[in-house]
Structure formats: structure tokens, C-alpha cells
Coordinates of C-alpha atoms (C1' of nucleotides) in Angstrom, one line a residue:
Chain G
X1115 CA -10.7 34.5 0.3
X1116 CA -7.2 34.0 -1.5
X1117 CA -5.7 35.9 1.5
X1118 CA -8.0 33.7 3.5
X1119 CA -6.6 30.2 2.3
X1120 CA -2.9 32.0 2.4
X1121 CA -3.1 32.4 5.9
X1122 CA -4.3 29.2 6.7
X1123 CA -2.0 27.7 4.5
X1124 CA 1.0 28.9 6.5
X1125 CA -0.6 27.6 9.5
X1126 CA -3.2 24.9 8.9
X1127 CA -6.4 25.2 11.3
X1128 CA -4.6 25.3 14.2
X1129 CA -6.7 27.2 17.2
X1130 CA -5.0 25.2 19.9
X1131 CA -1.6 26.2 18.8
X1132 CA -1.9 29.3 20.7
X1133 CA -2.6 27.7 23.7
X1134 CA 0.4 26.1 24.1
X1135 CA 1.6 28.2 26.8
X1136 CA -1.4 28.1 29.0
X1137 CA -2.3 24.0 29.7
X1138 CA -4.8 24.4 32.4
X1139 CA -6.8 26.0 29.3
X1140 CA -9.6 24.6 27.3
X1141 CA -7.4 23.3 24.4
X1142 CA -9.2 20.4 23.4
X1143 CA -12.8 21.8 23.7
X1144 CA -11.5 24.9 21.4
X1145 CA -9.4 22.9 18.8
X1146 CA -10.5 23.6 15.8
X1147 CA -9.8 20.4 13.9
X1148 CA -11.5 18.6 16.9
X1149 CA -15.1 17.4 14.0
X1150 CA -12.3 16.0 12.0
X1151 CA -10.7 14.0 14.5
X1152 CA -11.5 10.8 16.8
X1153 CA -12.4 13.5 19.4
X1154 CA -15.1 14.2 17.7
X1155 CA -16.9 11.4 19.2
X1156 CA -16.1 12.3 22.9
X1157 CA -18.4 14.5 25.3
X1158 CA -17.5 17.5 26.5
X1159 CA -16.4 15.7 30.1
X1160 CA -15.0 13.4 28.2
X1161 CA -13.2 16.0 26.2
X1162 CA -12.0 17.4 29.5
X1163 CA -10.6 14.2 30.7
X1164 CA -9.1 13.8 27.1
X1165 CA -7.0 17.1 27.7
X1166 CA -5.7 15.7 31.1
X1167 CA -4.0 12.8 29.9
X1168 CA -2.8 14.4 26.6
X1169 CA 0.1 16.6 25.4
X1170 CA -0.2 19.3 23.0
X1171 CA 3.3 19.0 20.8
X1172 CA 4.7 21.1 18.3
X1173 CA 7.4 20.0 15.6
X1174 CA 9.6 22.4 13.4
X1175 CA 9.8 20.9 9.7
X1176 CA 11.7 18.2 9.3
X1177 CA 11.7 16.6 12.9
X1178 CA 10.7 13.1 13.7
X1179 CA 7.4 12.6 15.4
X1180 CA 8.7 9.1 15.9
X1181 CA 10.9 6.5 14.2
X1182 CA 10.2 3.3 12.7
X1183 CA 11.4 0.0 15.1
X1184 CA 11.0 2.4 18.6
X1185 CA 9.0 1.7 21.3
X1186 CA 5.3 2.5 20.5
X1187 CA 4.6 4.8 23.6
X1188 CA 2.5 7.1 22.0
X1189 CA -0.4 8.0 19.6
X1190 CA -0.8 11.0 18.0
X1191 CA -3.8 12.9 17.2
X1192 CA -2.9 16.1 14.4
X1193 CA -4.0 19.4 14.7
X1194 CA -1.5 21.3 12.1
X1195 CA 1.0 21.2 9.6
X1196 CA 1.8 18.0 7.0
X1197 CA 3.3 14.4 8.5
X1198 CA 5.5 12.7 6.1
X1199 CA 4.6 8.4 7.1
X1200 CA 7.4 6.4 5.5
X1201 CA 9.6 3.2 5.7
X1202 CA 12.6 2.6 4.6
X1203 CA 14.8 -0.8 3.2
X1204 CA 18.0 -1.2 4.8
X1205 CA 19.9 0.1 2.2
X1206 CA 18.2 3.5 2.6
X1207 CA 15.1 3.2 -0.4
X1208 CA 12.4 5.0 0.8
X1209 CA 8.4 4.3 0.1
X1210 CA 6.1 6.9 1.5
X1211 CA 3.0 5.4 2.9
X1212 CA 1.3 8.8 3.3
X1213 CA 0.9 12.2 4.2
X1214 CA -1.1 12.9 7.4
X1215 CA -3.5 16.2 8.0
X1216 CA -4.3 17.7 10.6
X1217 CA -7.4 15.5 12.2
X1218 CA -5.5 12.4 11.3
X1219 CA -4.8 9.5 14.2
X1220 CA -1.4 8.4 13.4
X1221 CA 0.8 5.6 15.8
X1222 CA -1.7 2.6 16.4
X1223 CA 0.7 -0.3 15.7
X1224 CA -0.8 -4.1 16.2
X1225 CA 2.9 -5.0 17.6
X1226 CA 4.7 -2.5 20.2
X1227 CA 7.1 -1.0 17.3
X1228 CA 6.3 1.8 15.1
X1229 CA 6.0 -0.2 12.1
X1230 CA 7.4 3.1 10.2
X1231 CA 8.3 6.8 10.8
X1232 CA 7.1 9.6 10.6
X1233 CA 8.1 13.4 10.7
X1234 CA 7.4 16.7 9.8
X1235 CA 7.4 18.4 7.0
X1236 CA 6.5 22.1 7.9
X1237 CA 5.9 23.2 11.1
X1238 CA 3.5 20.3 12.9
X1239 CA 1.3 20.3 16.2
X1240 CA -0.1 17.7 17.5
X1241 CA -2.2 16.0 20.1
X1242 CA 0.3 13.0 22.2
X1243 CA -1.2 10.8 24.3
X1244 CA 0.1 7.6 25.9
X1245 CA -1.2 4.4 24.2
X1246 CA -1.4 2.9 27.9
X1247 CA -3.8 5.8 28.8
X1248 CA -5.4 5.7 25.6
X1249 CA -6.2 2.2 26.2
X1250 CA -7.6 2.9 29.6
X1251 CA -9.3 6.1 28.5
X1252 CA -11.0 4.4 25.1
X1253 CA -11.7 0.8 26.6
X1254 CA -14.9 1.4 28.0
X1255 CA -16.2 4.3 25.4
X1256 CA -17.5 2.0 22.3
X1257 CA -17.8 5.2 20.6
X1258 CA -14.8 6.3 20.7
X1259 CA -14.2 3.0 19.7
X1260 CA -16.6 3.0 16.7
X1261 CA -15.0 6.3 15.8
X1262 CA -11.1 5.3 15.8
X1263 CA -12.4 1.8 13.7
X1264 CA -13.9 4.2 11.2
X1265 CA -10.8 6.2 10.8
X1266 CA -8.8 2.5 10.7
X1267 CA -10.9 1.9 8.0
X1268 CA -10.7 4.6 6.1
X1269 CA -7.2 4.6 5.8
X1270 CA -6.9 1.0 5.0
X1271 CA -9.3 1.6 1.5
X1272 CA -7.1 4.4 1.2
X1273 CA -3.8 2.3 1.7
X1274 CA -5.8 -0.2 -1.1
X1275 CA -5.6 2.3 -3.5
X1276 CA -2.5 2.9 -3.0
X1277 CA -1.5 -0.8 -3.4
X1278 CA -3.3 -0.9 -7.0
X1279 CA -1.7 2.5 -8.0
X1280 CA 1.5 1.1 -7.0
X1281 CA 1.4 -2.2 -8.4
X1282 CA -0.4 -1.4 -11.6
X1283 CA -0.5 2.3 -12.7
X1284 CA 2.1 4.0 -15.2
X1285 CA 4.4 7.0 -14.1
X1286 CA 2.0 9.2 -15.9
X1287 CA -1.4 7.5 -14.1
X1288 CA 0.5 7.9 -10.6
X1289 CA 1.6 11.7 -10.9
X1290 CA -1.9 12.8 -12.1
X1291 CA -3.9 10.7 -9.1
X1292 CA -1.7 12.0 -6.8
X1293 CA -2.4 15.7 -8.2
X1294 CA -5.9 15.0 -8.2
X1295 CA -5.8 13.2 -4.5
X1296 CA -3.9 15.5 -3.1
X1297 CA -6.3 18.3 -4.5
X1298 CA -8.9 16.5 -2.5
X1299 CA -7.8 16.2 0.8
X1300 CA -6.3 19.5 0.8
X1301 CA -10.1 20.8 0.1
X1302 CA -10.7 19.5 3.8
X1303 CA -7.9 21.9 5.3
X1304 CA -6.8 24.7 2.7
X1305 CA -10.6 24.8 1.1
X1306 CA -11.6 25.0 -2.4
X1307 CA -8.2 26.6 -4.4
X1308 CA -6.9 27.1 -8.3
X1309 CA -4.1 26.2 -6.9
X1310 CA -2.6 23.0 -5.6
X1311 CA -0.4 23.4 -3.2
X1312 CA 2.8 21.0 -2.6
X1313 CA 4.6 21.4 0.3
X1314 CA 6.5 18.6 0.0
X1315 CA 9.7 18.0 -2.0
X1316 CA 9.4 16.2 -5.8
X1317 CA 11.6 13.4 -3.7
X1318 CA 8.5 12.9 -1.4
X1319 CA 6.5 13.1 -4.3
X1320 CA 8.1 10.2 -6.0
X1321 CA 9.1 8.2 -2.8
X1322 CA 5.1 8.5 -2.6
X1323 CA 4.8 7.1 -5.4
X1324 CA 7.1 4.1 -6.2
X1325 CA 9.2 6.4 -8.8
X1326 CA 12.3 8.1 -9.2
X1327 CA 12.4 12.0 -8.9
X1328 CA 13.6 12.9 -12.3
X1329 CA 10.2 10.4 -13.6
X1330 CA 8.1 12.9 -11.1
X1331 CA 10.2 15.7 -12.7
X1332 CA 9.4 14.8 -16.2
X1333 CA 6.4 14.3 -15.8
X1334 CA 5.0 17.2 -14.4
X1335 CA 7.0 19.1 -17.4
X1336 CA 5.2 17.2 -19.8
X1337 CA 2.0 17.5 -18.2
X1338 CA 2.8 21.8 -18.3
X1339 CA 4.2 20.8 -22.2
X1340 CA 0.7 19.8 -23.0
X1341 CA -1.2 22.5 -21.4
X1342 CA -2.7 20.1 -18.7
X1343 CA -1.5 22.1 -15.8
X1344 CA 1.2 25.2 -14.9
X1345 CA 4.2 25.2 -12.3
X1346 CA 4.0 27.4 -10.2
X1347 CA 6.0 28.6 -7.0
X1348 CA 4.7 26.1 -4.1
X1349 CA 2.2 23.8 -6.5
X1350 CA 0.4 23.8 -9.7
X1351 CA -1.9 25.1 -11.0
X1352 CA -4.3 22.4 -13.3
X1353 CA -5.7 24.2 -16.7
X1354 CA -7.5 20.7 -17.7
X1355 CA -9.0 19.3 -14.5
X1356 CA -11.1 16.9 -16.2
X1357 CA -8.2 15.6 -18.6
X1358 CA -6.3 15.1 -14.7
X1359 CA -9.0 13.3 -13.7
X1360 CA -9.2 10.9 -16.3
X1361 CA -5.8 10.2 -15.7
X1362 CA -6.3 9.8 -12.1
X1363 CA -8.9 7.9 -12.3
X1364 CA -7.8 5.7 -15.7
Chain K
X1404 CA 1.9 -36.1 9.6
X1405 CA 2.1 -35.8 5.8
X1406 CA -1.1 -37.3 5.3
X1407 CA -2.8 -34.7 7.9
X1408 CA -1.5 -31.7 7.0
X1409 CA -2.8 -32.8 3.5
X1410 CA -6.2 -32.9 4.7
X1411 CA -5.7 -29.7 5.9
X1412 CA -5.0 -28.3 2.9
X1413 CA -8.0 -29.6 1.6
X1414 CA -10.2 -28.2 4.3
X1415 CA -8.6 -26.0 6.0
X1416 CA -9.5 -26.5 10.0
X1417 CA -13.2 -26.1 9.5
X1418 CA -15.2 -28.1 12.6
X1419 CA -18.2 -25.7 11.8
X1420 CA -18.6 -27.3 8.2
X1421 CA -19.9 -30.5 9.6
X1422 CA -23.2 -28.7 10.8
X1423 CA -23.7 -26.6 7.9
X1424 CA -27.1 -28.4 7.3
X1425 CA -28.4 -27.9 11.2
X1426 CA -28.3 -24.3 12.0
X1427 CA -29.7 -25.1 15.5
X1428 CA -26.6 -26.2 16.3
X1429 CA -23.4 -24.9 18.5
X1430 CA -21.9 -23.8 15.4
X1431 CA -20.1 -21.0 16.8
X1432 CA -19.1 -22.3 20.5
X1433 CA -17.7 -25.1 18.1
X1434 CA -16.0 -23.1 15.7
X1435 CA -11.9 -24.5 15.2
X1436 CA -11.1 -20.5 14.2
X1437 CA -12.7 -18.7 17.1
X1438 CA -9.3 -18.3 18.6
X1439 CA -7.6 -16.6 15.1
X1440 CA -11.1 -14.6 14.4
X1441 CA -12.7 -11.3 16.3
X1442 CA -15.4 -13.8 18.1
X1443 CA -12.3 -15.0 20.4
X1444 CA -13.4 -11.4 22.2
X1445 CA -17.1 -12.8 22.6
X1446 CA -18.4 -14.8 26.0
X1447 CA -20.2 -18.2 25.3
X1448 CA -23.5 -15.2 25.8
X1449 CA -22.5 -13.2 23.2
X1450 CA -21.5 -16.6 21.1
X1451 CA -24.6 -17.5 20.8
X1452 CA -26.4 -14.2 20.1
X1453 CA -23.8 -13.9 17.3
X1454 CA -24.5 -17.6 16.0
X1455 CA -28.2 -16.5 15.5
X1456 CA -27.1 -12.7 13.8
X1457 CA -24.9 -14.9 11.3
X1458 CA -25.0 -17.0 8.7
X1459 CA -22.9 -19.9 7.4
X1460 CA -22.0 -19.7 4.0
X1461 CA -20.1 -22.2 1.4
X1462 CA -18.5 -20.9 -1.7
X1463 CA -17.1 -23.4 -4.6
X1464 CA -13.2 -22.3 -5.9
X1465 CA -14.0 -18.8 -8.2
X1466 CA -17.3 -17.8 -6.7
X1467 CA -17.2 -14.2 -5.3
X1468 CA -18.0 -13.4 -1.4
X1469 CA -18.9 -9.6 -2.8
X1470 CA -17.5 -7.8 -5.6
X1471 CA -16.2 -3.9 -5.6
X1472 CA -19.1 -1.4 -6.2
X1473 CA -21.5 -3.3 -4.4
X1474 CA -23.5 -2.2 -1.4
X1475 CA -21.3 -3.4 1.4
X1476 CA -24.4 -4.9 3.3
X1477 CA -22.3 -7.8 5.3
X1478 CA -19.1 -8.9 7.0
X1479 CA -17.4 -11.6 6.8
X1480 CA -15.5 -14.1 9.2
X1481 CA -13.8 -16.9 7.3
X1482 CA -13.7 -20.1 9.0
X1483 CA -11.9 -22.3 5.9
X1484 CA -10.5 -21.7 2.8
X1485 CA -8.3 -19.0 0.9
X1486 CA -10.1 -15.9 -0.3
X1487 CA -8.6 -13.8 -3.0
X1488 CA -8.7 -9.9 -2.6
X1489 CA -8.6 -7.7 -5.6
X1490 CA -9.3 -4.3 -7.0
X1491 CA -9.7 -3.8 -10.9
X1492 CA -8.7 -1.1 -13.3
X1493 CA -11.5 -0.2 -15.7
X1494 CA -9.1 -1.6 -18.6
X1495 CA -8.5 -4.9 -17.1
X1496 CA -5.2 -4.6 -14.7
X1497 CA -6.0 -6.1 -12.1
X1498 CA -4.0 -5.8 -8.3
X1499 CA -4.5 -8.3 -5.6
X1500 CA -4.5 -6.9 -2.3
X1501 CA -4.1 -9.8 0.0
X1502 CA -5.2 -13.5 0.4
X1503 CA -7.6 -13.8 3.3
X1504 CA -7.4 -17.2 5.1
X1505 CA -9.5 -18.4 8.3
X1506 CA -10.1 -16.5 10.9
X1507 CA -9.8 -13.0 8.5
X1508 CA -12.3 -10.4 9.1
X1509 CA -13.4 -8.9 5.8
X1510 CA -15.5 -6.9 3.9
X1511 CA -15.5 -3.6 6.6
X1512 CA -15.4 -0.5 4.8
X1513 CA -15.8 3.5 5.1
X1514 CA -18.2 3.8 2.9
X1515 CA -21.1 1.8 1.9
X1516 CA -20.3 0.1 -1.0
X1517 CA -17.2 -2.6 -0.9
X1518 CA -14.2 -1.0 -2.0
X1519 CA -12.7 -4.9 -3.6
X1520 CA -13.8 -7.7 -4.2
X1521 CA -13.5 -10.9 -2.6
X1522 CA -13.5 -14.5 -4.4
X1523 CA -12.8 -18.0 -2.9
X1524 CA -9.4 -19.5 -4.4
X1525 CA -10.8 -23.2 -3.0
X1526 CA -13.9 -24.4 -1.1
X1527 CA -14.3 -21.4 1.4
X1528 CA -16.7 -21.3 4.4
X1529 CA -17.2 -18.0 6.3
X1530 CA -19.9 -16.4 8.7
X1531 CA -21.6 -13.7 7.1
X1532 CA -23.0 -11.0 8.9
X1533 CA -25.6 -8.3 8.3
X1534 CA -23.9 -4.3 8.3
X1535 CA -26.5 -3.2 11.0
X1536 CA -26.5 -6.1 12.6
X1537 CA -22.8 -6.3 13.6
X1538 CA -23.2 -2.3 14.6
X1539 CA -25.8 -3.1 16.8
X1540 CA -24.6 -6.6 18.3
X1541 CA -20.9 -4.8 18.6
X1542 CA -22.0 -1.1 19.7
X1543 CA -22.1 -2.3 23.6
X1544 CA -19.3 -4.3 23.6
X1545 CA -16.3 -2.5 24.1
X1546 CA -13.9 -6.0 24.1
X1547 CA -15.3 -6.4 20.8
X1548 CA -14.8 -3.2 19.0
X1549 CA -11.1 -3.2 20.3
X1550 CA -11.0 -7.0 18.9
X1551 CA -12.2 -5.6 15.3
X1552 CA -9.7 -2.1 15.9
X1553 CA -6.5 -5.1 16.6
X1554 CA -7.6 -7.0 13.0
X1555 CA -7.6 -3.6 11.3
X1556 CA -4.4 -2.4 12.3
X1557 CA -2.6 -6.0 11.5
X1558 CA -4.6 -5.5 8.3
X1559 CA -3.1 -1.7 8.0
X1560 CA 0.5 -2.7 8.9
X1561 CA 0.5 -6.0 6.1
X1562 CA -0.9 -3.1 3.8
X1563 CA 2.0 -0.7 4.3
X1564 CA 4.4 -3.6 4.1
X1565 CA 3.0 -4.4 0.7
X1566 CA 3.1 -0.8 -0.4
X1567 CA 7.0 -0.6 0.5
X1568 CA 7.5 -3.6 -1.6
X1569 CA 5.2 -2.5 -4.7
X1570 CA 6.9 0.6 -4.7
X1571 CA 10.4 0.0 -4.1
X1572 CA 11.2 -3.4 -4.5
X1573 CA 13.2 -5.6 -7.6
X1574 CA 11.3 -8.9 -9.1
X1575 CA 13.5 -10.9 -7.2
X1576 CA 12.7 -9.5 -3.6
X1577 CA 9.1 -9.7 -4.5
X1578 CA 8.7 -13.4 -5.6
X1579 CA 11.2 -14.1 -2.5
X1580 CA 9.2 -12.2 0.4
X1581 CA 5.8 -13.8 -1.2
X1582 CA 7.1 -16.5 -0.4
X1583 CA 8.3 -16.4 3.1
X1584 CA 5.3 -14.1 4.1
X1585 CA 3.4 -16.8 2.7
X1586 CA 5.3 -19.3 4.6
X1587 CA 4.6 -17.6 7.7
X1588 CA 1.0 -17.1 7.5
X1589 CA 0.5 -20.9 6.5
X1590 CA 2.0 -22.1 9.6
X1591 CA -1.4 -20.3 11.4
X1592 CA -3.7 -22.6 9.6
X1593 CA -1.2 -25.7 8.1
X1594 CA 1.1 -26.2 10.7
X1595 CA 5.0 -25.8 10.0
X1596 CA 6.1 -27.9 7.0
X1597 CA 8.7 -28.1 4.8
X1598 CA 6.4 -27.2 1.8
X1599 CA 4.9 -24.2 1.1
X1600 CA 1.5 -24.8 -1.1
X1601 CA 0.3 -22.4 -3.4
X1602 CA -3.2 -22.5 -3.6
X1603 CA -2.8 -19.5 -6.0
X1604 CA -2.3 -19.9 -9.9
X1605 CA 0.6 -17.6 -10.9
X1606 CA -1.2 -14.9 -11.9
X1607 CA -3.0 -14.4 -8.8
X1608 CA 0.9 -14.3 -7.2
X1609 CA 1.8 -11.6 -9.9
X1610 CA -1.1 -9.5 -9.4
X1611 CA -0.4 -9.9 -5.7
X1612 CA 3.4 -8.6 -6.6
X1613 CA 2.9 -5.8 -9.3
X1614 CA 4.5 -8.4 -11.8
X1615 CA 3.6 -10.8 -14.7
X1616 CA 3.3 -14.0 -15.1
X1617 CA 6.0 -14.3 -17.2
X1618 CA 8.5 -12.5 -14.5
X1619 CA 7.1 -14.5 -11.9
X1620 CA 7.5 -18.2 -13.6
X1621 CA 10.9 -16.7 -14.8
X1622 CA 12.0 -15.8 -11.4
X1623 CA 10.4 -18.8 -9.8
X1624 CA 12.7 -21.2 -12.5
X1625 CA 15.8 -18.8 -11.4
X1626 CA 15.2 -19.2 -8.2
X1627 CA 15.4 -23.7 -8.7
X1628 CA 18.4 -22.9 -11.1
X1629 CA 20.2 -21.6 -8.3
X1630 CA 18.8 -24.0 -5.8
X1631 CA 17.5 -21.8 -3.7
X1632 CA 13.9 -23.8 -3.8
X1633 CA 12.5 -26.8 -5.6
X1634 CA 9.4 -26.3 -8.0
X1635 CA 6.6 -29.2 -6.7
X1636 CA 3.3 -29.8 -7.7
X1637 CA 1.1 -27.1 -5.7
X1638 CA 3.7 -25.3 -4.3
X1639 CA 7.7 -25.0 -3.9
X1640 CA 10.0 -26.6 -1.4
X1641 CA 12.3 -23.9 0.3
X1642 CA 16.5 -25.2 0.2
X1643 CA 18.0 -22.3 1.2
X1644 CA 16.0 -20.7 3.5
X1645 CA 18.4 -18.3 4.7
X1646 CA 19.1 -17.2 1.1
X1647 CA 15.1 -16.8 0.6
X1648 CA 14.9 -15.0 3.4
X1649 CA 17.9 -12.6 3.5
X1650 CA 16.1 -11.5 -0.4
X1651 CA 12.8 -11.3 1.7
X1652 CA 14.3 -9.1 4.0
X1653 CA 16.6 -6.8 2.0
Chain T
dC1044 C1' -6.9 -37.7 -29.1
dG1045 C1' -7.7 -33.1 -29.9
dA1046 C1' -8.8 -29.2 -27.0
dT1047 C1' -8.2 -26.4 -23.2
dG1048 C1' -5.9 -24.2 -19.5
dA1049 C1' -1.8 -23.4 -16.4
dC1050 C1' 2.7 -22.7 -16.8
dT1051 C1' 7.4 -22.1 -19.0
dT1052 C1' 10.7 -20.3 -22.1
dG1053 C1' 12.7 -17.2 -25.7
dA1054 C1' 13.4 -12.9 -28.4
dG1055 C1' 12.7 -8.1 -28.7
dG1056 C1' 11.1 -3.7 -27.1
dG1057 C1' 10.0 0.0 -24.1
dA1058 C1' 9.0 2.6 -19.8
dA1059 C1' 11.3 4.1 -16.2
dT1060 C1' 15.9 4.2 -14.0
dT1061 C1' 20.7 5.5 -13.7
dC1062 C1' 24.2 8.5 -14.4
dA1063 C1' 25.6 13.0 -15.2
dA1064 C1' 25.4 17.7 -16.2
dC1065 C1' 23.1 22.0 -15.6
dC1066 C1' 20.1 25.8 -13.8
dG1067 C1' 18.2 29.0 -10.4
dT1068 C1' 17.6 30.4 -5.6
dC1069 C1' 19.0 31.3 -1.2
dG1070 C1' 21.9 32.1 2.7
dT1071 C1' 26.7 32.9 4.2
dG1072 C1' 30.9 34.9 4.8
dG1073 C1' 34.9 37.1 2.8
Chain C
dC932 C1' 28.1 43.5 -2.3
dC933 C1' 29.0 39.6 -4.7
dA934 C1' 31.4 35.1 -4.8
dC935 C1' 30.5 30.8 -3.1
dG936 C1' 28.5 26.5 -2.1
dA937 C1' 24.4 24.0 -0.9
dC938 C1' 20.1 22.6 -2.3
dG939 C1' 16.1 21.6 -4.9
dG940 C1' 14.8 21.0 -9.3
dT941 C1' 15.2 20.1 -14.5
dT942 C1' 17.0 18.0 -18.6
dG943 C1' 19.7 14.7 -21.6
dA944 C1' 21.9 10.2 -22.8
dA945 C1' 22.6 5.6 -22.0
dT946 C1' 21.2 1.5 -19.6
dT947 C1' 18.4 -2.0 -17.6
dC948 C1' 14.9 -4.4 -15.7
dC949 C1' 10.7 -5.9 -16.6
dC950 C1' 7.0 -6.2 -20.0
dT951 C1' 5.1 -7.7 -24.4
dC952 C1' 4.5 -10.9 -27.9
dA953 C1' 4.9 -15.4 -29.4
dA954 C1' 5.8 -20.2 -29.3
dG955 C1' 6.2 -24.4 -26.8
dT956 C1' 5.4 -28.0 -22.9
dC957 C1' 2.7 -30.6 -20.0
dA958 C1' -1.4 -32.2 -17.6
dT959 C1' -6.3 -32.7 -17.6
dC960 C1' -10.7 -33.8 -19.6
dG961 C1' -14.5 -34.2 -22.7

DNA sequence: CGATGACTTGAGGGAATTCAACCGTCGTGG
DNA sequence: CCACGACGGTTGAATTCCCTCAAGTCATCG
């Protein structure tokens, strides 16, 4: 089981990778992340029809899917690795809006910008199709429809709660709720571990979360100070979940 | 020109008021907002279906539409009137999320209990609709659903805006882009004037912000100092708008 | 006219930032 | 093989921006 969730963290559910080569195959009817996605509400001809008018796309860590203020051409549906979703202020300060899993839909824009960027942070694969033949594909499929407005809404309560823990939590509050978020989603993908792992740098981590990185720094020492939680290589490891949670949850 | 856009602010662009008491009516087919709202995707067919799914409601200033926790049983389409939107802390902080105004679509959420709550700031009329009833009515009816999918990602985009400013932005950018965002969204519903109002008290605009009172009269009082605005009754008058808006922008 | 509520102003304090130094790991090239 | 710099992270000291606490103003209203 531990080698089990090791594995997968090096390469996060992510059946349709090995496809890559071979595009006449039956990538989208094999992904593996396809019940977590919009996909999931698409027949199987429909799923077939899906594959024709998308691209599967793979990203090394650290490249751009796409950049805030270009042309939205695309939408992109995840199938592995971690998405870093950020803006940034002209002179170069950084908020992150999120960190996107595989299954997640990211690109829909209500102008024809990006309204921010977003790029890898380990190795990333991904699902790119057109908004054009999106549009065309999805227009006459209310559930597909139903499906992408549930995942629109989703993110919005989660966007809400980021708004409240940005405009009204402590450093302390804001390191532990993103420990104990983070735990959560990872559940969907990594399953059920001691461990949390963070792939992302303690920069992310505080660009995430409206702070500097030495605050994200001395907070996770403190937290280890007072037993609430170990450093370890990759992550931490939390000794007092329910003292997190009540953090987190404050 | 003064004297109308006065009214206005009174009652904001609300035709379907006037029949509040005959429900028979053509309330909907009426309705001054159907071009801002999610019913500008309905025929006058559909119109009419949806007048008899929905319900006209009033709300006096301070009465809540639904409050967080609830079971998220309607939806709401507000036809006049500012709405405030707020999630609580269990100690009492409190962070404002947006301020709905005519022709907002709110109350959808992922789950099925409201993740905020919603109370009117003034007089605020809306069409309420059942949960089930709005899946059913809007299950068939692709123009629809890709109505409600356009609302949520405007919603999604003002909620990543507000995240980059909660996160990484000073007092003084903060009062400044409330100000001009506010601006801008008025013109919708006030037509372009010189004044902005603020329906809002100042707490409401510092919950809004991440701030407190104190920071946001202080700033506000700067901000005339350095005649940048004027301080009015119910609102401010912008002087240097370039000024205001280069802070907005930074 | 006293009371209440919305707002402003001032003084002082504190949480998080800024600035700076330091540590350990890793990859590279002499 | 190890010196080297680069990089990510941690730690300390000083600063600052915003908050807290407190008092004061002004308009409204019973």
C-alpha cells in the first residue's frame, strides 16, 4: 500500500499517459481519471467523438500550460501531475489561486484572455481541446452542460473560502487549513496517507496563501516545535490531526 | 438627469415591482433586468413557463435572502436592489464576498446547503426559484445552461481578482480598486455619473477588503487629503481619476 | 435633548514583513 | 574527488503596516 501510493505519487493516475504514442487508440474511454472529470458525463460515442477533437498534452515541471492576458484558445481537462493557477501584479507579486488535480477543468474565461496562468509543477498531462470545438461539441449536450456548471460551482465555493481565509484568517489559521485542505484533495488522487505530501515549493505555499515564505517557514517550525506535526523529506507528517483541524477550521 | 439617476438609486431599475401584487401578470416578459440576468437566454415560451416556476419576492434593507448552513432549496435572480454576500468565522470575523446587484444569479451551490449568506443592503426584489425546479425547467435547454455556465465563470474570474487583491495587496490599493470596481459595476444599473454611491456602511467595505473600519475611514480621509476624491453624503466624488485608478491597477 | 448608530481621529501595540545571514543538498566542472 | 555555486529552506533582528483600543464628532430619532 505505501509502495502503492509511492508509485502513484510519482505519476498521478495517469492510464492515458501511455498512450501518447498511439492516437487512433482508446485514450479517452481508458483514462483513468475520466469519473473525476467533466467526461464523466459523456457516452461512450460521445466519448469517442470527445477523443477526436481533443489533444492529449504532456508538460515537464515548470512549463506554462498557458499565460495570463493570451488568447483563450484552449481548455484543458487534467489527467496527471499538479497545475500551479496564479496571477501576478505588475511589479511581479504573486497570489496563487489554486492548485489543479488531475480531473480538474481549467481555461474557461468569461472574456477571450486567460484571466491568469497556469503551469506545471511536476510533470503534467493533460486533456487540450479547442474552446471553439468545445463550444460546438457541448452546446447541444445539457449534460455535459449540467456537469461543467457543477464543477464551475464547485470551484467558486472553493474560491469563497479562499476569499474568507485570505481576508480574515491569521498566518497560523492559513498554514494549518491549507495542511488540512490539501490533505483532502490529495485523498482523491494519492488515497488515504500518514503523510502529506507537498510537491510544491514553501514560495507556492505562501503565494497560496497571501504570506511571505519565511511566515510559511516559521510556521511550519513552530507547528513541529509543538508536536503538532513532523517535516519530513517531500511533506509532513501531522502527529495532532484534530489540533490541525481546529486550526483549519477556527 | 440628477434627479433620475436619484430615483434609480432608490429603486434600482425594477419595472417588475409595480405588479408585485398581480402575479397573473407579464412579470417576466416585463422584467427591466432580463437583458443583465440568465432569463435573457429564454424565448417569450420559456418566459412564461419560468414566470409561473418563480416567485417574486421583496426584502426590507437587513433581511436575509438565505443564510450559510441552510438547505440551498432556491435560486435567486435579483431584479432591484444591492444584496450583501458574506461568510462568517465561528468567532465573529466576518468576510464579504461580493455585492450582488440586479440581474445577479445567486444562491447556486455544489452542495446542498448555501455555502454564504445573502442579505439585502436596501429594498431588494428578486425571482426566487425552487432547486428542482430550475433543474428540471433548465435540463432541456442547452441556451440556458450555457447562460448560467457564462454568470459563473464572470462570478469565478471577480472571485480570483478578489483573492489577488486580499492576498497581495496594501490598504491603499484596496480602498482604491473598491472603488473603481465599484464604479464600473454601477454604471450597469446607475448609468455613468460623476458620483459613486455607497450603499454600503464602511464595515461592509472593509469586510469586502480584508480591512477595518478604522483603515478604511483612515484611508478614505487620506485619500480627500490628497485630493484624490471628495467625501459626500452616500458616496465619494472621484477628482483624480487617473490617480484612483493607476492605485486600482498597480 | 439625551441616546443611539455610523463614522472619524489619535495613540500605542503587535503580527507579519523586510532585510540579512546561514544551512544543507545537489549538480557541475576543474 | 571535492570545491564551487545555485537553490530551497530556515532562522534572527529590525521595521512597518495595519490593527486594537479609546475617545470624539455628527446626524438621526424617540
Amino acid at each position: 500500500m505505501d509502495q502503492l501510493s509511492k508509485r502513484r505519487g510519482m505519476q498521478l493516475c495517469d492510464v492515458a499517459a501511455c498512450d501518447a504514442g498511439r492516437e487512433k487508440s482508446h485514450r479517452c474511454l481508458l483514462c483513468s481519471v475520466r469519473s473525476l472529470s467533466i467526461c464523466d458525463a459523456l457516452s461512450q460515442v460521445d466519448l469517442v467523438e470527445f477523443e477526436r477533437i481533443s489533444r492529449h498534452v504532456h508538460l515537464d515541471a515548470n512549463q506554462a500550460l498557458f499565460t495570463a492576458g493570451q488568447v483563450a484558445d484552449a481548455i484543458y481537462s487534467l489527467t496527471a501531475g499538479i497545475t500551479r493557477l496564479y496571477k501576478l501584479l505588475p511589479d511581479g507579486r504573486r497570489q496563487i489561486l489554486g492548485f489543479a488535480l488531475p480531473g480538474d477543468f481549467i481555461g474557461a474565461t468569461p472574456s477571450d484572455h486567460y484571466g491568469f496562468s497556469a503551469d506545471a509543477i511536476n510533470a503534467v498531462s493533460a486533456c487540450r481541446i479547442s474552446r471553439d470545438a468545445l463550444y460546438h461539441f457541448a452546446k447541444r449536450k445539457p449534460d455535459l452542460l449540467l456537469r461543467i456548471n457543477e464543477f464551475s460551482s464547485r470551484e467558486l465555493a472553493q474560491a469563497q473560502n479562499q476569499m474568507l481565509l485570505l481576508g480574515r484568517r491569521t498566518a497560523e489559521e492559513k498554514v494549518a487549513a491549507f495542511l488540512i485542505d490539501w490533505r483532502d484533495r490529495l485523498v482523491r488522487v494519492d488515497g488515504d496517507s500518514e503523510k502529506i505530501s507537498l510537491p510544491m515549493s514553501r514560495q507556492d505555499i505562501a503565494d497560496f496563501r497571501g504570506l511571505t515564505i519565511e511566515t510559511v517557514s516559521r510556521t511550519l517550525t513552530r507547528f513541529e516545535r509543538e508536536k503538532m506535526l513532523a517535516i519530513v523529506a517531500g511533506g509532513v507528517r501531522l502527529l495532532d490531526v484534530s489540533r490541525a483541524e481546529m486550526l483549519a477550521a477556527a
